[in-house]
Amino acid sequence: MSNETSKEEKKKRIILIGRSTAGKTTLCQRINNEELHYYKTQTVQVINKNMIDTPGEYLERRGFRGALIVTSADADIILMVQDATEGGTMFPPLFCSMFAGKPCVGIITKADLADEEQIERAKKYLKDAGAGTLYVTSAVTGEGVEQLVRDLHIL
Ligand SMILES: Nc1nc2c(ncn2[C@@H]2O[C@H](COP(=O)(O)OP(=O)(O)OP(=O)(O)O)[C@@H](O)[C@H]2O)c(=O)[nH]1
Ligand SMILES: [Mg+2]
């Protein structure tokens, strides 16, 4: 077996879930060392074979919950993406229980724009929703991104 093959096999498949503008797509760009450019995610997108980027509407609209569950079946790890600057959350308590025991990780985005209080608030939203490990990240400064990639075997 070549090294490349074993690396591909070890790679985890992740799905990013979070409201519109939470920073899912931008985080994917940062992970892949791409230039950051904004575009609205219109539909489910597989990036680099192992990252499933979803549109915010999948979380925001109750009617899409079924689609979220079906789409997440292809993933090993659920990434719940919460904007640190948002004074609320779209993740209901125990949101993670929808995914039948799959590991759910909490990602706080836009740390570069947030103060300590905002970050603590975002952590609480994610904990209440059932997230396990939490990562505080910024796609702009790169904070937390390397750690995330390493821990979750994304690349
Ligand atoms: N300052 C700062 N801005 C960010 C960060 N991450 C994302 N943004 C900005 O937030 C806006 C929305 O980011 P997206 O990554 O497109 O959000 P999304 O979650 O993919 O949104 P949908 O595709 O609508 O579901 C963009 O203008 C980004 O530039 C960050 O870490 N820091
Ligand atoms: Mg997007």
PDB file of N, CA and C in Angstrom, residues 56-116:
ATOM      1  N   GLY A  56     -26.527  27.394   4.863  1.00  0.00           N
ATOM      2  CA  GLY A  56     -27.117  27.714   6.159  1.00  0.00           C
ATOM      3  C   GLY A  56     -28.591  27.323   6.272  1.00  0.00           C
ATOM      4  N   GLU A  57     -29.259  27.371   5.148  1.00  0.00           N
ATOM      5  CA  GLU A  57     -30.703  27.070   5.137  1.00  0.00           C
ATOM      6  C   GLU A  57     -30.997  25.658   5.625  1.00  0.00           C
ATOM      7  N   TYR A  58     -30.016  24.772   5.490  1.00  0.00           N
ATOM      8  CA  TYR A  58     -30.250  23.400   5.950  1.00  0.00           C
ATOM      9  C   TYR A  58     -30.470  23.340   7.454  1.00  0.00           C
ATOM     10  N   LEU A  59     -29.872  24.297   8.154  1.00  0.00           N
ATOM     11  CA  LEU A  59     -30.079  24.356   9.601  1.00  0.00           C
ATOM     12  C   LEU A  59     -31.257  25.264   9.940  1.00  0.00           C
ATOM     13  N   GLU A  60     -31.388  26.344   9.173  1.00  0.00           N
ATOM     14  CA  GLU A  60     -32.374  27.372   9.523  1.00  0.00           C
ATOM     15  C   GLU A  60     -33.797  26.931   9.257  1.00  0.00           C
ATOM     16  N   ARG A  61     -33.994  26.103   8.256  1.00  0.00           N
ATOM     17  CA  ARG A  61     -35.370  25.708   7.904  1.00  0.00           C
ATOM     18  C   ARG A  61     -35.646  24.303   8.393  1.00  0.00           C
ATOM     19  N   ARG A  62     -36.658  24.215   9.203  1.00  0.00           N
ATOM     20  CA  ARG A  62     -36.989  22.922   9.804  1.00  0.00           C
ATOM     21  C   ARG A  62     -37.239  21.840   8.754  1.00  0.00           C
ATOM     22  N   GLY A  63     -37.798  22.254   7.631  1.00  0.00           N
ATOM     23  CA  GLY A  63     -38.112  21.304   6.570  1.00  0.00           C
ATOM     24  C   GLY A  63     -36.891  20.636   5.966  1.00  0.00           C
ATOM     25  N   PHE A  64     -35.715  21.206   6.247  1.00  0.00           N
ATOM     26  CA  PHE A  64     -34.479  20.654   5.691  1.00  0.00           C
ATOM     27  C   PHE A  64     -33.768  19.705   6.651  1.00  0.00           C
ATOM     28  N   ARG A  65     -34.338  19.533   7.834  1.00  0.00           N
ATOM     29  CA  ARG A  65     -33.660  18.703   8.837  1.00  0.00           C
ATOM     30  C   ARG A  65     -33.420  17.271   8.337  1.00  0.00           C
ATOM     31  N   GLY A  66     -34.412  16.763   7.625  1.00  0.00           N
ATOM     32  CA  GLY A  66     -34.287  15.400   7.077  1.00  0.00           C
ATOM     33  C   GLY A  66     -33.102  15.319   6.131  1.00  0.00           C
ATOM     34  N   ALA A  67     -32.978  16.340   5.286  1.00  0.00           N
ATOM     35  CA  ALA A  67     -31.876  16.381   4.313  1.00  0.00           C
ATOM     36  C   ALA A  67     -30.531  16.433   5.030  1.00  0.00           C
ATOM     37  N   LEU A  68     -30.506  17.161   6.137  1.00  0.00           N
ATOM     38  CA  LEU A  68     -29.275  17.288   6.918  1.00  0.00           C
ATOM     39  C   LEU A  68     -28.863  15.926   7.476  1.00  0.00           C
ATOM     40  N   ILE A  69     -29.818  15.200   7.953  1.00  0.00           N
ATOM     41  CA  ILE A  69     -29.520  13.890   8.531  1.00  0.00           C
ATOM     42  C   ILE A  69     -29.040  12.927   7.440  1.00  0.00           C
ATOM     43  N   VAL A  70     -29.723  12.939   6.310  1.00  0.00           N
ATOM     44  CA  VAL A  70     -29.334  12.057   5.200  1.00  0.00           C
ATOM     45  C   VAL A  70     -27.928  12.425   4.706  1.00  0.00           C
ATOM     46  N   THR A  71     -27.680  13.721   4.536  1.00  0.00           N
ATOM     47  CA  THR A  71     -26.375  14.171   4.034  1.00  0.00           C
ATOM     48  C   THR A  71     -25.266  13.825   5.018  1.00  0.00           C
ATOM     49  N   SER A  72     -25.562  13.915   6.299  1.00  0.00           N
ATOM     50  CA  SER A  72     -24.529  13.667   7.311  1.00  0.00           C
ATOM     51  C   SER A  72     -24.191  12.187   7.434  1.00  0.00           C
ATOM     52  N   ALA A  73     -25.016  11.343   6.869  1.00  0.00           N
ATOM     53  CA  ALA A  73     -24.739   9.904   6.921  1.00  0.00           C
ATOM     54  C   ALA A  73     -23.400   9.579   6.270  1.00  0.00           C
ATOM     55  N   ASP A  74     -22.969  10.415   5.312  1.00  0.00           N
ATOM     56  CA  ASP A  74     -21.699  10.210   4.609  1.00  0.00           C
ATOM     57  C   ASP A  74     -20.492  10.698   5.398  1.00  0.00           C
ATOM     58  N   ALA A  75     -20.728  11.365   6.507  1.00  0.00           N
ATOM     59  CA  ALA A  75     -19.619  11.981   7.249  1.00  0.00           C
ATOM     60  C   ALA A  75     -19.258  11.171   8.490  1.00  0.00           C
ATOM     61  N   ASP A  76     -17.970  11.290   8.896  1.00  0.00           N
ATOM     62  CA  ASP A  76     -17.521  10.646  10.139  1.00  0.00           C
ATOM     63  C   ASP A  76     -17.690  11.568  11.330  1.00  0.00           C
ATOM     64  N   ILE A  77     -17.558  12.875  11.085  1.00  0.00           N
ATOM     65  CA  ILE A  77     -17.582  13.852  12.173  1.00  0.00           C
ATOM     66  C   ILE A  77     -18.487  15.021  11.784  1.00  0.00           C
ATOM     67  N   ILE A  78     -19.308  15.449  12.730  1.00  0.00           N
ATOM     68  CA  ILE A  78     -20.189  16.599  12.517  1.00  0.00           C
ATOM     69  C   ILE A  78     -19.502  17.845  13.086  1.00  0.00           C
ATOM     70  N   LEU A  79     -19.360  18.878  12.267  1.00  0.00           N
ATOM     71  CA  LEU A  79     -18.819  20.143  12.740  1.00  0.00           C
ATOM     72  C   LEU A  79     -19.954  21.147  12.878  1.00  0.00           C
ATOM     73  N   MET A  80     -20.228  21.552  14.095  1.00  0.00           N
ATOM     74  CA  MET A  80     -21.272  22.546  14.332  1.00  0.00           C
ATOM     75  C   MET A  80     -20.610  23.902  14.389  1.00  0.00           C
ATOM     76  N   VAL A  81     -20.960  24.766  13.440  1.00  0.00           N
ATOM     77  CA  VAL A  81     -20.235  26.021  13.256  1.00  0.00           C
ATOM     78  C   VAL A  81     -21.055  27.196  13.798  1.00  0.00           C
ATOM     79  N   GLN A  82     -20.487  27.869  14.789  1.00  0.00           N
ATOM     80  CA  GLN A  82     -21.166  28.988  15.462  1.00  0.00           C
ATOM     81  C   GLN A  82     -20.323  30.254  15.356  1.00  0.00           C
ATOM     82  N   ASP A  83     -20.912  31.310  14.822  1.00  0.00           N
ATOM     83  CA  ASP A  83     -20.261  32.621  14.734  1.00  0.00           C
ATOM     84  C   ASP A  83     -20.180  33.231  16.141  1.00  0.00           C
ATOM     85  N   ALA A  84     -18.964  33.561  16.575  1.00  0.00           N
ATOM     86  CA  ALA A  84     -18.777  34.112  17.931  1.00  0.00           C
ATOM     87  C   ALA A  84     -19.509  35.438  18.120  1.00  0.00           C
ATOM     88  N   THR A  85     -19.707  36.163  17.038  1.00  0.00           N
ATOM     89  CA  THR A  85     -20.310  37.495  17.186  1.00  0.00           C
ATOM     90  C   THR A  85     -21.835  37.438  17.175  1.00  0.00           C
ATOM     91  N   GLU A  86     -22.382  36.284  16.947  1.00  0.00           N
ATOM     92  CA  GLU A  86     -23.845  36.173  16.865  1.00  0.00           C
ATOM     93  C   GLU A  86     -24.462  36.069  18.260  1.00  0.00           C
ATOM     94  N   GLY A  87     -25.385  36.955  18.555  1.00  0.00           N
ATOM     95  CA  GLY A  87     -26.020  36.946  19.879  1.00  0.00           C
ATOM     96  C   GLY A  87     -27.188  35.993  19.964  1.00  0.00           C
ATOM     97  N   GLY A  88     -27.011  34.815  19.479  1.00  0.00           N
ATOM     98  CA  GLY A  88     -28.059  33.801  19.500  1.00  0.00           C
ATOM     99  C   GLY A  88     -27.514  32.584  18.800  1.00  0.00           C
ATOM    100  N   THR A  89     -28.304  31.545  18.731  1.00  0.00           N
ATOM    101  CA  THR A  89     -27.835  30.357  18.012  1.00  0.00           C
ATOM    102  C   THR A  89     -28.993  29.671  17.312  1.00  0.00           C
ATOM    103  N   MET A  90     -28.668  28.975  16.232  1.00  0.00           N
ATOM    104  CA  MET A  90     -29.689  28.181  15.541  1.00  0.00           C
ATOM    105  C   MET A  90     -29.644  26.730  16.000  1.00  0.00           C
ATOM    106  N   PHE A  91     -28.688  26.397  16.886  1.00  0.00           N
ATOM    107  CA  PHE A  91     -28.594  25.012  17.353  1.00  0.00           C
ATOM    108  C   PHE A  91     -29.489  24.807  18.568  1.00  0.00           C
ATOM    109  N   PRO A  92     -30.500  24.005  18.470  1.00  0.00           N
ATOM    110  CA  PRO A  92     -31.338  23.755  19.634  1.00  0.00           C
ATOM    111  C   PRO A  92     -30.610  22.871  20.649  1.00  0.00           C
ATOM    112  N   PRO A  93     -31.034  22.891  21.911  1.00  0.00           N
ATOM    113  CA  PRO A  93     -30.425  21.993  22.885  1.00  0.00           C
ATOM    114  C   PRO A  93     -30.479  20.553  22.391  1.00  0.00           C
ATOM    115  N   LEU A  94     -29.423  19.839  22.608  1.00  0.00           N
ATOM    116  CA  LEU A  94     -29.319  18.419  22.238  1.00  0.00           C
ATOM    117  C   LEU A  94     -29.406  18.167  20.740  1.00  0.00           C
ATOM    118  N   PHE A  95     -29.059  19.161  19.954  1.00  0.00           N
ATOM    119  CA  PHE A  95     -29.032  19.030  18.492  1.00  0.00           C
ATOM    120  C   PHE A  95     -28.246  17.788  18.065  1.00  0.00           C
ATOM    121  N   CYS A  96     -27.149  17.513  18.762  1.00  0.00           N
ATOM    122  CA  CYS A  96     -26.267  16.400  18.394  1.00  0.00           C
ATOM    123  C   CYS A  96     -26.948  15.045  18.412  1.00  0.00           C
ATOM    124  N   SER A  97     -27.963  14.924  19.213  1.00  0.00           N
ATOM    125  CA  SER A  97     -28.617  13.610  19.326  1.00  0.00           C
ATOM    126  C   SER A  97     -29.274  13.185  18.011  1.00  0.00           C
ATOM    127  N   MET A  98     -29.467  14.131  17.092  1.00  0.00           N
ATOM    128  CA  MET A  98     -30.009  13.802  15.755  1.00  0.00           C
ATOM    129  C   MET A  98     -29.086  12.883  14.968  1.00  0.00           C
ATOM    130  N   PHE A  99     -27.801  12.884  15.330  1.00  0.00           N
ATOM    131  CA  PHE A  99     -26.818  12.207  14.482  1.00  0.00           C
ATOM    132  C   PHE A  99     -26.404  10.840  15.025  1.00  0.00           C
ATOM    133  N   ALA A 100     -27.255  10.292  15.828  1.00  0.00           N
ATOM    134  CA  ALA A 100     -27.115   8.906  16.268  1.00  0.00           C
ATOM    135  C   ALA A 100     -25.711   8.535  16.752  1.00  0.00           C
ATOM    136  N   GLY A 101     -25.177   9.350  17.642  1.00  0.00           N
ATOM    137  CA  GLY A 101     -23.910   8.980  18.282  1.00  0.00           C
ATOM    138  C   GLY A 101     -22.654   9.333  17.519  1.00  0.00           C
ATOM    139  N   LYS A 102     -22.792   9.957  16.347  1.00  0.00           N
ATOM    140  CA  LYS A 102     -21.585  10.392  15.629  1.00  0.00           C
ATOM    141  C   LYS A 102     -20.906  11.504  16.420  1.00  0.00           C
ATOM    142  N   PRO A 103     -19.564  11.559  16.397  1.00  0.00           N
ATOM    143  CA  PRO A 103     -18.906  12.634  17.127  1.00  0.00           C
ATOM    144  C   PRO A 103     -19.295  14.007  16.586  1.00  0.00           C
ATOM    145  N   CYS A 104     -19.665  14.894  17.495  1.00  0.00           N
ATOM    146  CA  CYS A 104     -20.022  16.267  17.136  1.00  0.00           C
ATOM    147  C   CYS A 104     -19.023  17.205  17.774  1.00  0.00           C
ATOM    148  N   VAL A 105     -18.381  18.003  16.936  1.00  0.00           N
ATOM    149  CA  VAL A 105     -17.358  18.937  17.386  1.00  0.00           C
ATOM    150  C   VAL A 105     -17.922  20.348  17.225  1.00  0.00           C
ATOM    151  N   GLY A 106     -17.619  21.234  18.164  1.00  0.00           N
ATOM    152  CA  GLY A 106     -18.109  22.611  18.074  1.00  0.00           C
ATOM    153  C   GLY A 106     -17.021  23.537  17.558  1.00  0.00           C
ATOM    154  N   ILE A 107     -17.359  24.313  16.527  1.00  0.00           N
ATOM    155  CA  ILE A 107     -16.387  25.260  15.960  1.00  0.00           C
ATOM    156  C   ILE A 107     -16.905  26.676  16.161  1.00  0.00           C
ATOM    157  N   ILE A 108     -16.132  27.477  16.853  1.00  0.00           N
ATOM    158  CA  ILE A 108     -16.464  28.889  17.004  1.00  0.00           C
ATOM    159  C   ILE A 108     -15.656  29.648  15.965  1.00  0.00           C
ATOM    160  N   THR A 109     -16.330  30.432  15.151  1.00  0.00           N
ATOM    161  CA  THR A 109     -15.658  31.176  14.078  1.00  0.00           C
ATOM    162  C   THR A 109     -15.586  32.666  14.421  1.00  0.00           C
ATOM    163  N   LYS A 110     -14.796  33.377  13.636  1.00  0.00           N
ATOM    164  CA  LYS A 110     -14.665  34.840  13.710  1.00  0.00           C
ATOM    165  C   LYS A 110     -14.117  35.302  15.060  1.00  0.00           C
ATOM    166  N   ALA A 111     -13.220  34.511  15.640  1.00  0.00           N
ATOM    167  CA  ALA A 111     -12.608  34.877  16.922  1.00  0.00           C
ATOM    168  C   ALA A 111     -11.888  36.220  16.813  1.00  0.00           C
ATOM    169  N   ASP A 112     -11.444  36.551  15.600  1.00  0.00           N
ATOM    170  CA  ASP A 112     -10.744  37.838  15.417  1.00  0.00           C
ATOM    171  C   ASP A 112     -11.656  39.031  15.645  1.00  0.00           C
ATOM    172  N   LEU A 113     -12.970  38.811  15.581  1.00  0.00           N
ATOM    173  CA  LEU A 113     -13.919  39.918  15.754  1.00  0.00           C
ATOM    174  C   LEU A 113     -14.567  39.922  17.127  1.00  0.00           C
ATOM    175  N   ALA A 114     -14.266  38.912  17.936  1.00  0.00           N
ATOM    176  CA  ALA A 114     -15.039  38.710  19.168  1.00  0.00           C
ATOM    177  C   ALA A 114     -14.215  38.981  20.420  1.00  0.00           C
ATOM    178  N   ASP A 115     -14.893  39.386  21.499  1.00  0.00           N
ATOM    179  CA  ASP A 115     -14.210  39.496  22.786  1.00  0.00           C
ATOM    180  C   ASP A 115     -14.442  38.205  23.580  1.00  0.00           C
ATOM    181  N   GLU A 116     -13.801  38.134  24.736  1.00  0.00           N
ATOM    182  CA  GLU A 116     -13.825  36.916  25.540  1.00  0.00           C
ATOM    183  C   GLU A 116     -15.256  36.504  25.908  1.00  0.00           C
TER     184      GLU A 116
END
